[in-house]
Amino acid sequence: MPRKKKEEVEAEEEEEDDFLPPLEEDEEEEGNKKKRKSTRQKKSTTEKKVKTDDSLLKEGQEAPDFEAQDANGNKVSLSSFKGKKVVLYFYPKDNTPGCKKEAIAFTENLSKFEEKGIQVLGVSSDTVKSHLNFTTKAELKHTLLSDTNLDIITKYNAVSKRSGKTAQRITYVIGEDGKILKVYPKVKPEEHASQILKEIDSLKPVTFVPSVSDNDNEEGDEEDEE
């Protein structure tokens, strides 16, 4: 069996829950305790260095425009869907278990999204060729966009906290006016498409009001530029 590439391993790790299961006091093997404790410490240190979910774009904010290639090499831009709702979901890597479940669920529910006039776009850092392979193997019908340089992923603050090279699994629902209606920072791959369909009709536009932390971040950015 061929060894998995480092990126594939990182992507599969990205699919794991953010929290490890709690330690049980009656664990018999001391070696297991030390190993799990070490893993927790490393994870804690890593999380301190990365942005929290507070860094995600907020509901009511203008969704950043972008242009990227789909699985067939065609250029697709967000602005071309102005006047329609858009489900923009980010995922770690093509052909990994969780990503496949999520993608298939979107394809199986695609007709329901289309009936509501909703465009579904999946984004990862995989190549166009990889997307074509994934689309063919999993018989996907919705659009997948290639973002190998992490341009879109960065604009939407969706860069993986674990690897920094792929996307984390988050979703933005964008309204007809181009503003963000809903942010899903945590999703269950196989249930996510159905979850959005249940909630999307009740989503209402909101006015984005910058928080103190948002203002602090902007000031910090300006200081860095000086």
JSON list of C-alpha atoms in Angstrom, two decimals:
[
{"chain": "A", "resi": 1, "resn": "MET", "atom": "CA", "xyz": [0.00, 0.00, 0.00]},
{"chain": "A", "resi": 2, "resn": "PRO", "atom": "CA", "xyz": [1.52, 3.38, -1.02]},
{"chain": "A", "resi": 3, "resn": "ARG", "atom": "CA", "xyz": [2.38, 5.79, 1.79]},
{"chain": "A", "resi": 4, "resn": "LYS", "atom": "CA", "xyz": [0.11, 8.77, 2.17]},
{"chain": "A", "resi": 5, "resn": "LYS", "atom": "CA", "xyz": [1.52, 12.17, 1.32]},
{"chain": "A", "resi": 6, "resn": "LYS", "atom": "CA", "xyz": [2.07, 14.59, 4.17]},
{"chain": "A", "resi": 7, "resn": "GLU", "atom": "CA", "xyz": [-0.69, 16.89, 2.86]},
{"chain": "A", "resi": 8, "resn": "GLU", "atom": "CA", "xyz": [-3.20, 14.01, 2.83]},
{"chain": "A", "resi": 9, "resn": "VAL", "atom": "CA", "xyz": [-2.38, 13.12, 6.42]},
{"chain": "A", "resi": 10, "resn": "GLU", "atom": "CA", "xyz": [-2.75, 16.76, 7.49]},
{"chain": "A", "resi": 11, "resn": "ALA", "atom": "CA", "xyz": [-6.07, 17.05, 5.67]},
{"chain": "A", "resi": 12, "resn": "GLU", "atom": "CA", "xyz": [-7.43, 13.92, 7.32]},
{"chain": "A", "resi": 13, "resn": "GLU", "atom": "CA", "xyz": [-6.28, 15.22, 10.71]},
{"chain": "A", "resi": 14, "resn": "GLU", "atom": "CA", "xyz": [-8.09, 18.47, 9.93]},
{"chain": "A", "resi": 15, "resn": "GLU", "atom": "CA", "xyz": [-11.32, 16.47, 9.70]},
{"chain": "A", "resi": 16, "resn": "GLU", "atom": "CA", "xyz": [-11.02, 15.34, 13.32]},
{"chain": "A", "resi": 17, "resn": "ASP", "atom": "CA", "xyz": [-12.95, 17.12, 16.07]},
{"chain": "A", "resi": 18, "resn": "ASP", "atom": "CA", "xyz": [-11.15, 20.13, 17.54]},
{"chain": "A", "resi": 19, "resn": "PHE", "atom": "CA", "xyz": [-11.31, 18.63, 21.01]},
{"chain": "A", "resi": 20, "resn": "LEU", "atom": "CA", "xyz": [-9.75, 15.41, 22.13]},
{"chain": "A", "resi": 21, "resn": "PRO", "atom": "CA", "xyz": [-11.89, 13.05, 24.23]},
{"chain": "A", "resi": 22, "resn": "PRO", "atom": "CA", "xyz": [-11.50, 13.68, 27.98]},
{"chain": "A", "resi": 23, "resn": "LEU", "atom": "CA", "xyz": [-8.91, 11.68, 29.87]},
{"chain": "A", "resi": 24, "resn": "GLU", "atom": "CA", "xyz": [-10.25, 9.01, 32.15]},
{"chain": "A", "resi": 25, "resn": "GLU", "atom": "CA", "xyz": [-8.70, 8.79, 35.59]},
{"chain": "A", "resi": 26, "resn": "ASP", "atom": "CA", "xyz": [-8.69, 5.01, 35.61]},
{"chain": "A", "resi": 27, "resn": "GLU", "atom": "CA", "xyz": [-6.63, 4.55, 32.45]},
{"chain": "A", "resi": 28, "resn": "GLU", "atom": "CA", "xyz": [-4.35, 1.63, 33.08]},
{"chain": "A", "resi": 29, "resn": "GLU", "atom": "CA", "xyz": [-1.42, 2.39, 30.85]},
{"chain": "A", "resi": 30, "resn": "GLU", "atom": "CA", "xyz": [0.80, 5.22, 32.02]},
{"chain": "A", "resi": 31, "resn": "GLY", "atom": "CA", "xyz": [2.31, 5.43, 28.55]},
{"chain": "A", "resi": 32, "resn": "ASN", "atom": "CA", "xyz": [-1.08, 6.28, 27.06]},
{"chain": "A", "resi": 33, "resn": "LYS", "atom": "CA", "xyz": [-1.61, 9.02, 29.65]},
{"chain": "A", "resi": 34, "resn": "LYS", "atom": "CA", "xyz": [1.71, 10.64, 28.85]},
{"chain": "A", "resi": 35, "resn": "LYS", "atom": "CA", "xyz": [1.08, 10.44, 25.11]},
{"chain": "A", "resi": 36, "resn": "ARG", "atom": "CA", "xyz": [-2.38, 12.03, 25.35]},
{"chain": "A", "resi": 37, "resn": "LYS", "atom": "CA", "xyz": [-1.13, 14.70, 27.73]},
{"chain": "A", "resi": 38, "resn": "SER", "atom": "CA", "xyz": [1.64, 15.58, 25.30]},
{"chain": "A", "resi": 39, "resn": "THR", "atom": "CA", "xyz": [-0.86, 15.79, 22.43]},
{"chain": "A", "resi": 40, "resn": "ARG", "atom": "CA", "xyz": [-3.08, 18.12, 24.43]},
{"chain": "A", "resi": 41, "resn": "GLN", "atom": "CA", "xyz": [-0.15, 20.37, 25.31]},
{"chain": "A", "resi": 42, "resn": "LYS", "atom": "CA", "xyz": [0.96, 20.60, 21.70]},
{"chain": "A", "resi": 43, "resn": "LYS", "atom": "CA", "xyz": [-2.60, 21.37, 20.56]},
{"chain": "A", "resi": 44, "resn": "SER", "atom": "CA", "xyz": [-3.00, 24.04, 23.24]},
{"chain": "A", "resi": 45, "resn": "THR", "atom": "CA", "xyz": [0.25, 25.70, 22.18]},
{"chain": "A", "resi": 46, "resn": "THR", "atom": "CA", "xyz": [-0.78, 25.63, 18.52]},
{"chain": "A", "resi": 47, "resn": "GLU", "atom": "CA", "xyz": [-4.21, 27.12, 19.18]},
{"chain": "A", "resi": 48, "resn": "LYS", "atom": "CA", "xyz": [-2.65, 30.08, 20.99]},
{"chain": "A", "resi": 49, "resn": "LYS", "atom": "CA", "xyz": [-0.73, 30.97, 17.85]},
{"chain": "A", "resi": 50, "resn": "VAL", "atom": "CA", "xyz": [-3.68, 30.96, 15.45]},
{"chain": "A", "resi": 51, "resn": "LYS", "atom": "CA", "xyz": [-6.83, 33.01, 15.03]},
{"chain": "A", "resi": 52, "resn": "THR", "atom": "CA", "xyz": [-9.94, 31.94, 16.87]},
{"chain": "A", "resi": 53, "resn": "ASP", "atom": "CA", "xyz": [-13.43, 31.75, 15.38]},
{"chain": "A", "resi": 54, "resn": "ASP", "atom": "CA", "xyz": [-13.75, 35.46, 16.27]},
{"chain": "A", "resi": 55, "resn": "SER", "atom": "CA", "xyz": [-11.56, 36.08, 13.23]},
{"chain": "A", "resi": 56, "resn": "LEU", "atom": "CA", "xyz": [-14.15, 34.68, 10.81]},
{"chain": "A", "resi": 57, "resn": "LEU", "atom": "CA", "xyz": [-16.08, 37.14, 8.69]},
{"chain": "A", "resi": 58, "resn": "LYS", "atom": "CA", "xyz": [-19.25, 38.33, 10.37]},
{"chain": "A", "resi": 59, "resn": "GLU", "atom": "CA", "xyz": [-22.89, 38.22, 9.31]},
{"chain": "A", "resi": 60, "resn": "GLY", "atom": "CA", "xyz": [-23.77, 41.46, 7.57]},
{"chain": "A", "resi": 61, "resn": "GLN", "atom": "CA", "xyz": [-20.29, 41.97, 6.16]},
{"chain": "A", "resi": 62, "resn": "GLU", "atom": "CA", "xyz": [-19.71, 42.27, 2.43]},
{"chain": "A", "resi": 63, "resn": "ALA", "atom": "CA", "xyz": [-18.54, 38.93, 1.06]},
{"chain": "A", "resi": 64, "resn": "PRO", "atom": "CA", "xyz": [-15.13, 39.36, -0.64]},
{"chain": "A", "resi": 65, "resn": "ASP", "atom": "CA", "xyz": [-15.31, 38.84, -4.39]},
{"chain": "A", "resi": 66, "resn": "PHE", "atom": "CA", "xyz": [-13.10, 36.25, -6.05]},
{"chain": "A", "resi": 67, "resn": "GLU", "atom": "CA", "xyz": [-12.45, 34.42, -9.28]},
{"chain": "A", "resi": 68, "resn": "ALA", "atom": "CA", "xyz": [-11.21, 30.84, -9.56]},
{"chain": "A", "resi": 69, "resn": "GLN", "atom": "CA", "xyz": [-11.28, 27.83, -11.86]},
{"chain": "A", "resi": 70, "resn": "ASP", "atom": "CA", "xyz": [-13.73, 24.99, -11.48]},
{"chain": "A", "resi": 71, "resn": "ALA", "atom": "CA", "xyz": [-13.07, 21.28, -12.12]},
{"chain": "A", "resi": 72, "resn": "ASN", "atom": "CA", "xyz": [-13.28, 21.86, -15.89]},
{"chain": "A", "resi": 73, "resn": "GLY", "atom": "CA", "xyz": [-10.94, 24.85, -15.88]},
{"chain": "A", "resi": 74, "resn": "ASN", "atom": "CA", "xyz": [-13.74, 27.39, -16.34]},
{"chain": "A", "resi": 75, "resn": "LYS", "atom": "CA", "xyz": [-13.43, 30.69, -14.48]},
{"chain": "A", "resi": 76, "resn": "VAL", "atom": "CA", "xyz": [-16.09, 31.35, -11.86]},
{"chain": "A", "resi": 77, "resn": "SER", "atom": "CA", "xyz": [-16.52, 34.60, -9.91]},
{"chain": "A", "resi": 78, "resn": "LEU", "atom": "CA", "xyz": [-18.69, 35.34, -6.90]},
{"chain": "A", "resi": 79, "resn": "SER", "atom": "CA", "xyz": [-19.94, 38.58, -8.47]},
{"chain": "A", "resi": 80, "resn": "SER", "atom": "CA", "xyz": [-21.54, 36.60, -11.31]},
{"chain": "A", "resi": 81, "resn": "PHE", "atom": "CA", "xyz": [-24.08, 35.26, -8.80]},
{"chain": "A", "resi": 82, "resn": "LYS", "atom": "CA", "xyz": [-25.23, 38.66, -7.55]},
{"chain": "A", "resi": 83, "resn": "GLY", "atom": "CA", "xyz": [-28.97, 38.47, -7.00]},
{"chain": "A", "resi": 84, "resn": "LYS", "atom": "CA", "xyz": [-28.79, 34.84, -5.88]},
{"chain": "A", "resi": 85, "resn": "LYS", "atom": "CA", "xyz": [-28.00, 33.25, -2.54]},
{"chain": "A", "resi": 86, "resn": "VAL", "atom": "CA", "xyz": [-24.69, 31.40, -2.49]},
{"chain": "A", "resi": 87, "resn": "VAL", "atom": "CA", "xyz": [-23.58, 28.58, -0.20]},
{"chain": "A", "resi": 88, "resn": "LEU", "atom": "CA", "xyz": [-19.78, 28.88, -0.07]},
{"chain": "A", "resi": 89, "resn": "TYR", "atom": "CA", "xyz": [-18.31, 25.93, 1.78]},
{"chain": "A", "resi": 90, "resn": "PHE", "atom": "CA", "xyz": [-14.63, 25.36, 2.48]},
{"chain": "A", "resi": 91, "resn": "TYR", "atom": "CA", "xyz": [-13.19, 21.89, 3.03]},
{"chain": "A", "resi": 92, "resn": "PRO", "atom": "CA", "xyz": [-9.69, 20.44, 3.68]},
{"chain": "A", "resi": 93, "resn": "LYS", "atom": "CA", "xyz": [-8.99, 18.04, 0.81]},
{"chain": "A", "resi": 94, "resn": "ASP", "atom": "CA", "xyz": [-10.49, 16.12, -2.10]},
{"chain": "A", "resi": 95, "resn": "ASN", "atom": "CA", "xyz": [-11.24, 12.41, -1.72]},
{"chain": "A", "resi": 96, "resn": "THR", "atom": "CA", "xyz": [-10.81, 12.28, 2.06]},
{"chain": "A", "resi": 97, "resn": "PRO", "atom": "CA", "xyz": [-13.62, 10.60, 4.04]},
{"chain": "A", "resi": 98, "resn": "GLY", "atom": "CA", "xyz": [-15.30, 13.60, 5.67]},
{"chain": "A", "resi": 99, "resn": "CYS", "atom": "CA", "xyz": [-14.93, 15.82, 2.61]},
{"chain": "A", "resi": 100, "resn": "LYS", "atom": "CA", "xyz": [-16.43, 13.12, 0.42]},
{"chain": "A", "resi": 101, "resn": "LYS", "atom": "CA", "xyz": [-19.43, 12.73, 2.73]},
{"chain": "A", "resi": 102, "resn": "GLU", "atom": "CA", "xyz": [-20.01, 16.49, 2.75]},
{"chain": "A", "resi": 103, "resn": "ALA", "atom": "CA", "xyz": [-19.67, 16.84, -1.02]},
{"chain": "A", "resi": 104, "resn": "ILE", "atom": "CA", "xyz": [-21.98, 13.92, -1.76]},
{"chain": "A", "resi": 105, "resn": "ALA", "atom": "CA", "xyz": [-24.59, 15.35, 0.62]},
{"chain": "A", "resi": 106, "resn": "PHE", "atom": "CA", "xyz": [-24.52, 18.66, -1.27]},
{"chain": "A", "resi": 107, "resn": "THR", "atom": "CA", "xyz": [-24.88, 16.85, -4.60]},
{"chain": "A", "resi": 108, "resn": "GLU", "atom": "CA", "xyz": [-27.77, 14.71, -3.32]},
{"chain": "A", "resi": 109, "resn": "ASN", "atom": "CA", "xyz": [-29.56, 17.87, -2.19]},
{"chain": "A", "resi": 110, "resn": "LEU", "atom": "CA", "xyz": [-28.54, 20.00, -5.17]},
{"chain": "A", "resi": 111, "resn": "SER", "atom": "CA", "xyz": [-31.99, 19.98, -6.79]},
{"chain": "A", "resi": 112, "resn": "LYS", "atom": "CA", "xyz": [-33.48, 21.37, -3.57]},
{"chain": "A", "resi": 113, "resn": "PHE", "atom": "CA", "xyz": [-30.93, 24.17, -3.53]},
{"chain": "A", "resi": 114, "resn": "GLU", "atom": "CA", "xyz": [-31.61, 24.92, -7.19]},
{"chain": "A", "resi": 115, "resn": "GLU", "atom": "CA", "xyz": [-35.37, 25.06, -6.57]},
{"chain": "A", "resi": 116, "resn": "LYS", "atom": "CA", "xyz": [-34.66, 27.85, -4.09]},
{"chain": "A", "resi": 117, "resn": "GLY", "atom": "CA", "xyz": [-32.35, 29.60, -6.56]},
{"chain": "A", "resi": 118, "resn": "ILE", "atom": "CA", "xyz": [-29.26, 28.90, -4.47]},
{"chain": "A", "resi": 119, "resn": "GLN", "atom": "CA", "xyz": [-25.78, 28.38, -5.91]},
{"chain": "A", "resi": 120, "resn": "VAL", "atom": "CA", "xyz": [-23.49, 25.88, -4.16]},
{"chain": "A", "resi": 121, "resn": "LEU", "atom": "CA", "xyz": [-19.72, 26.38, -4.36]},
{"chain": "A", "resi": 122, "resn": "GLY", "atom": "CA", "xyz": [-17.11, 24.18, -2.70]},
{"chain": "A", "resi": 123, "resn": "VAL", "atom": "CA", "xyz": [-13.57, 25.52, -2.21]},
{"chain": "A", "resi": 124, "resn": "SER", "atom": "CA", "xyz": [-10.32, 23.79, -1.27]},
{"chain": "A", "resi": 125, "resn": "SER", "atom": "CA", "xyz": [-6.62, 24.25, -2.00]},
{"chain": "A", "resi": 126, "resn": "ASP", "atom": "CA", "xyz": [-6.60, 21.28, -4.38]},
{"chain": "A", "resi": 127, "resn": "THR", "atom": "CA", "xyz": [-5.71, 21.63, -8.05]},
{"chain": "A", "resi": 128, "resn": "VAL", "atom": "CA", "xyz": [-8.17, 21.71, -10.95]},
{"chain": "A", "resi": 129, "resn": "LYS", "atom": "CA", "xyz": [-7.02, 18.20, -11.92]},
{"chain": "A", "resi": 130, "resn": "SER", "atom": "CA", "xyz": [-7.68, 16.94, -8.39]},
{"chain": "A", "resi": 131, "resn": "HIS", "atom": "CA", "xyz": [-11.15, 18.48, -8.43]},
{"chain": "A", "resi": 132, "resn": "LEU", "atom": "CA", "xyz": [-11.94, 16.79, -11.73]},
{"chain": "A", "resi": 133, "resn": "ASN", "atom": "CA", "xyz": [-10.83, 13.45, -10.32]},
{"chain": "A", "resi": 134, "resn": "PHE", "atom": "CA", "xyz": [-12.87, 13.99, -7.14]},
{"chain": "A", "resi": 135, "resn": "THR", "atom": "CA", "xyz": [-15.93, 15.11, -9.09]},
{"chain": "A", "resi": 136, "resn": "THR", "atom": "CA", "xyz": [-15.74, 12.08, -11.36]},
{"chain": "A", "resi": 137, "resn": "LYS", "atom": "CA", "xyz": [-15.13, 9.50, -8.65]},
{"chain": "A", "resi": 138, "resn": "ALA", "atom": "CA", "xyz": [-17.82, 10.80, -6.29]},
{"chain": "A", "resi": 139, "resn": "GLU", "atom": "CA", "xyz": [-20.20, 11.72, -9.15]},
{"chain": "A", "resi": 140, "resn": "LEU", "atom": "CA", "xyz": [-20.54, 15.29, -7.88]},
{"chain": "A", "resi": 141, "resn": "LYS", "atom": "CA", "xyz": [-22.85, 17.71, -9.67]},
{"chain": "A", "resi": 142, "resn": "HIS", "atom": "CA", "xyz": [-22.11, 20.99, -7.92]},
{"chain": "A", "resi": 143, "resn": "THR", "atom": "CA", "xyz": [-19.20, 23.35, -8.52]},
{"chain": "A", "resi": 144, "resn": "LEU", "atom": "CA", "xyz": [-15.80, 22.91, -6.88]},
{"chain": "A", "resi": 145, "resn": "LEU", "atom": "CA", "xyz": [-13.27, 25.74, -7.08]},
{"chain": "A", "resi": 146, "resn": "SER", "atom": "CA", "xyz": [-9.50, 25.39, -6.99]},
{"chain": "A", "resi": 147, "resn": "ASP", "atom": "CA", "xyz": [-7.65, 27.79, -4.66]},
{"chain": "A", "resi": 148, "resn": "THR", "atom": "CA", "xyz": [-4.08, 26.49, -4.71]},
{"chain": "A", "resi": 149, "resn": "ASN", "atom": "CA", "xyz": [-2.59, 29.82, -3.64]},
{"chain": "A", "resi": 150, "resn": "LEU", "atom": "CA", "xyz": [-5.06, 30.12, -0.71]},
{"chain": "A", "resi": 151, "resn": "ASP", "atom": "CA", "xyz": [-6.33, 33.46, -2.02]},
{"chain": "A", "resi": 152, "resn": "ILE", "atom": "CA", "xyz": [-10.05, 32.82, -1.41]},
{"chain": "A", "resi": 153, "resn": "ILE", "atom": "CA", "xyz": [-9.37, 30.75, 1.68]},
{"chain": "A", "resi": 154, "resn": "THR", "atom": "CA", "xyz": [-7.39, 33.63, 3.19]},
{"chain": "A", "resi": 155, "resn": "LYS", "atom": "CA", "xyz": [-9.97, 36.27, 2.25]},
{"chain": "A", "resi": 156, "resn": "TYR", "atom": "CA", "xyz": [-12.58, 34.31, 4.19]},
{"chain": "A", "resi": 157, "resn": "ASN", "atom": "CA", "xyz": [-10.24, 33.56, 7.11]},
{"chain": "A", "resi": 158, "resn": "ALA", "atom": "CA", "xyz": [-10.65, 29.85, 6.46]},
{"chain": "A", "resi": 159, "resn": "VAL", "atom": "CA", "xyz": [-6.99, 28.80, 6.54]},
{"chain": "A", "resi": 160, "resn": "SER", "atom": "CA", "xyz": [-6.46, 25.57, 8.49]},
{"chain": "A", "resi": 161, "resn": "LYS", "atom": "CA", "xyz": [-5.40, 26.11, 12.07]},
{"chain": "A", "resi": 162, "resn": "ARG", "atom": "CA", "xyz": [-3.56, 22.80, 11.96]},
{"chain": "A", "resi": 163, "resn": "SER", "atom": "CA", "xyz": [-1.50, 22.94, 8.79]},
{"chain": "A", "resi": 164, "resn": "GLY", "atom": "CA", "xyz": [-1.78, 26.47, 7.41]},
{"chain": "A", "resi": 165, "resn": "LYS", "atom": "CA", "xyz": [-1.78, 24.90, 3.94]},
{"chain": "A", "resi": 166, "resn": "THR", "atom": "CA", "xyz": [-5.41, 23.85, 3.48]},
{"chain": "A", "resi": 167, "resn": "ALA", "atom": "CA", "xyz": [-8.88, 25.12, 4.35]},
{"chain": "A", "resi": 168, "resn": "GLN", "atom": "CA", "xyz": [-10.71, 24.37, 7.54]},
{"chain": "A", "resi": 169, "resn": "ARG", "atom": "CA", "xyz": [-14.27, 23.12, 7.29]},
{"chain": "A", "resi": 170, "resn": "ILE", "atom": "CA", "xyz": [-16.46, 26.22, 7.52]},
{"chain": "A", "resi": 171, "resn": "THR", "atom": "CA", "xyz": [-19.35, 27.59, 5.46]},
{"chain": "A", "resi": 172, "resn": "TYR", "atom": "CA", "xyz": [-20.68, 31.03, 4.58]},
{"chain": "A", "resi": 173, "resn": "VAL", "atom": "CA", "xyz": [-24.17, 31.64, 3.24]},
{"chain": "A", "resi": 174, "resn": "ILE", "atom": "CA", "xyz": [-24.15, 34.81, 1.12]},
{"chain": "A", "resi": 175, "resn": "GLY", "atom": "CA", "xyz": [-27.32, 36.76, 0.40]},
{"chain": "A", "resi": 176, "resn": "GLU", "atom": "CA", "xyz": [-28.65, 38.19, -2.85]},
{"chain": "A", "resi": 177, "resn": "ASP", "atom": "CA", "xyz": [-27.07, 41.55, -1.96]},
{"chain": "A", "resi": 178, "resn": "GLY", "atom": "CA", "xyz": [-23.60, 40.05, -1.65]},
{"chain": "A", "resi": 179, "resn": "LYS", "atom": "CA", "xyz": [-23.52, 40.24, 2.14]},
{"chain": "A", "resi": 180, "resn": "ILE", "atom": "CA", "xyz": [-22.98, 37.36, 4.53]},
{"chain": "A", "resi": 181, "resn": "LEU", "atom": "CA", "xyz": [-26.21, 35.95, 5.91]},
{"chain": "A", "resi": 182, "resn": "LYS", "atom": "CA", "xyz": [-24.88, 33.10, 8.03]},
{"chain": "A", "resi": 183, "resn": "VAL", "atom": "CA", "xyz": [-21.57, 31.67, 9.20]},
{"chain": "A", "resi": 184, "resn": "TYR", "atom": "CA", "xyz": [-21.14, 28.00, 10.10]},
{"chain": "A", "resi": 185, "resn": "PRO", "atom": "CA", "xyz": [-17.80, 27.64, 11.95]},
{"chain": "A", "resi": 186, "resn": "LYS", "atom": "CA", "xyz": [-18.43, 24.00, 12.85]},
{"chain": "A", "resi": 187, "resn": "VAL", "atom": "CA", "xyz": [-20.25, 21.50, 10.64]},
{"chain": "A", "resi": 188, "resn": "LYS", "atom": "CA", "xyz": [-21.02, 17.80, 10.49]},
{"chain": "A", "resi": 189, "resn": "PRO", "atom": "CA", "xyz": [-20.10, 16.76, 6.94]},
{"chain": "A", "resi": 190, "resn": "GLU", "atom": "CA", "xyz": [-22.95, 14.34, 6.20]},
{"chain": "A", "resi": 191, "resn": "GLU", "atom": "CA", "xyz": [-25.63, 16.56, 7.81]},
{"chain": "A", "resi": 192, "resn": "HIS", "atom": "CA", "xyz": [-24.51, 20.01, 6.74]},
{"chain": "A", "resi": 193, "resn": "ALA", "atom": "CA", "xyz": [-26.37, 20.34, 3.43]},
{"chain": "A", "resi": 194, "resn": "SER", "atom": "CA", "xyz": [-29.68, 19.36, 5.07]},
{"chain": "A", "resi": 195, "resn": "GLN", "atom": "CA", "xyz": [-29.00, 21.75, 7.94]},
{"chain": "A", "resi": 196, "resn": "ILE", "atom": "CA", "xyz": [-28.61, 24.69, 5.56]},
{"chain": "A", "resi": 197, "resn": "LEU", "atom": "CA", "xyz": [-31.78, 23.78, 3.65]},
{"chain": "A", "resi": 198, "resn": "LYS", "atom": "CA", "xyz": [-33.76, 23.75, 6.90]},
{"chain": "A", "resi": 199, "resn": "GLU", "atom": "CA", "xyz": [-32.47, 27.14, 8.00]},
{"chain": "A", "resi": 200, "resn": "ILE", "atom": "CA", "xyz": [-31.91, 29.16, 4.85]},
{"chain": "A", "resi": 201, "resn": "ASP", "atom": "CA", "xyz": [-35.48, 30.40, 4.33]},
{"chain": "A", "resi": 202, "resn": "SER", "atom": "CA", "xyz": [-35.50, 31.91, 7.81]},
{"chain": "A", "resi": 203, "resn": "LEU", "atom": "CA", "xyz": [-32.22, 33.79, 7.37]},
{"chain": "A", "resi": 204, "resn": "LYS", "atom": "CA", "xyz": [-32.65, 37.56, 7.31]},
{"chain": "A", "resi": 205, "resn": "PRO", "atom": "CA", "xyz": [-30.12, 40.25, 6.35]},
{"chain": "A", "resi": 206, "resn": "VAL", "atom": "CA", "xyz": [-28.43, 41.86, 9.33]},
{"chain": "A", "resi": 207, "resn": "THR", "atom": "CA", "xyz": [-26.50, 45.09, 9.73]},
{"chain": "A", "resi": 208, "resn": "PHE", "atom": "CA", "xyz": [-22.86, 44.52, 10.47]},
{"chain": "A", "resi": 209, "resn": "VAL", "atom": "CA", "xyz": [-21.67, 46.50, 13.49]},
{"chain": "A", "resi": 210, "resn": "PRO", "atom": "CA", "xyz": [-17.89, 46.32, 14.08]},
{"chain": "A", "resi": 211, "resn": "SER", "atom": "CA", "xyz": [-17.00, 45.14, 17.56]},
{"chain": "A", "resi": 212, "resn": "VAL", "atom": "CA", "xyz": [-14.26, 46.59, 19.71]},
{"chain": "A", "resi": 213, "resn": "SER", "atom": "CA", "xyz": [-12.02, 43.65, 18.78]},
{"chain": "A", "resi": 214, "resn": "ASP", "atom": "CA", "xyz": [-12.66, 44.29, 15.07]},
{"chain": "A", "resi": 215, "resn": "ASN", "atom": "CA", "xyz": [-11.58, 47.91, 15.50]},
{"chain": "A", "resi": 216, "resn": "ASP", "atom": "CA", "xyz": [-8.51, 46.83, 17.46]},
{"chain": "A", "resi": 217, "resn": "ASN", "atom": "CA", "xyz": [-7.56, 44.46, 14.66]},
{"chain": "A", "resi": 218, "resn": "GLU", "atom": "CA", "xyz": [-7.90, 47.21, 12.06]},
{"chain": "A", "resi": 219, "resn": "GLU", "atom": "CA", "xyz": [-5.75, 49.56, 14.13]},
{"chain": "A", "resi": 220, "resn": "GLY", "atom": "CA", "xyz": [-3.19, 46.81, 14.56]},
{"chain": "A", "resi": 221, "resn": "ASP", "atom": "CA", "xyz": [-3.09, 46.27, 10.81]},
{"chain": "A", "resi": 222, "resn": "GLU", "atom": "CA", "xyz": [-2.52, 49.98, 10.23]},
{"chain": "A", "resi": 223, "resn": "GLU", "atom": "CA", "xyz": [0.35, 49.99, 12.73]},
{"chain": "A", "resi": 224, "resn": "ASP", "atom": "CA", "xyz": [1.94, 47.03, 10.98]},
{"chain": "A", "resi": 225, "resn": "GLU", "atom": "CA", "xyz": [1.80, 48.88, 7.68]},
{"chain": "A", "resi": 226, "resn": "GLU", "atom": "CA", "xyz": [3.59, 51.92, 9.06]}
]
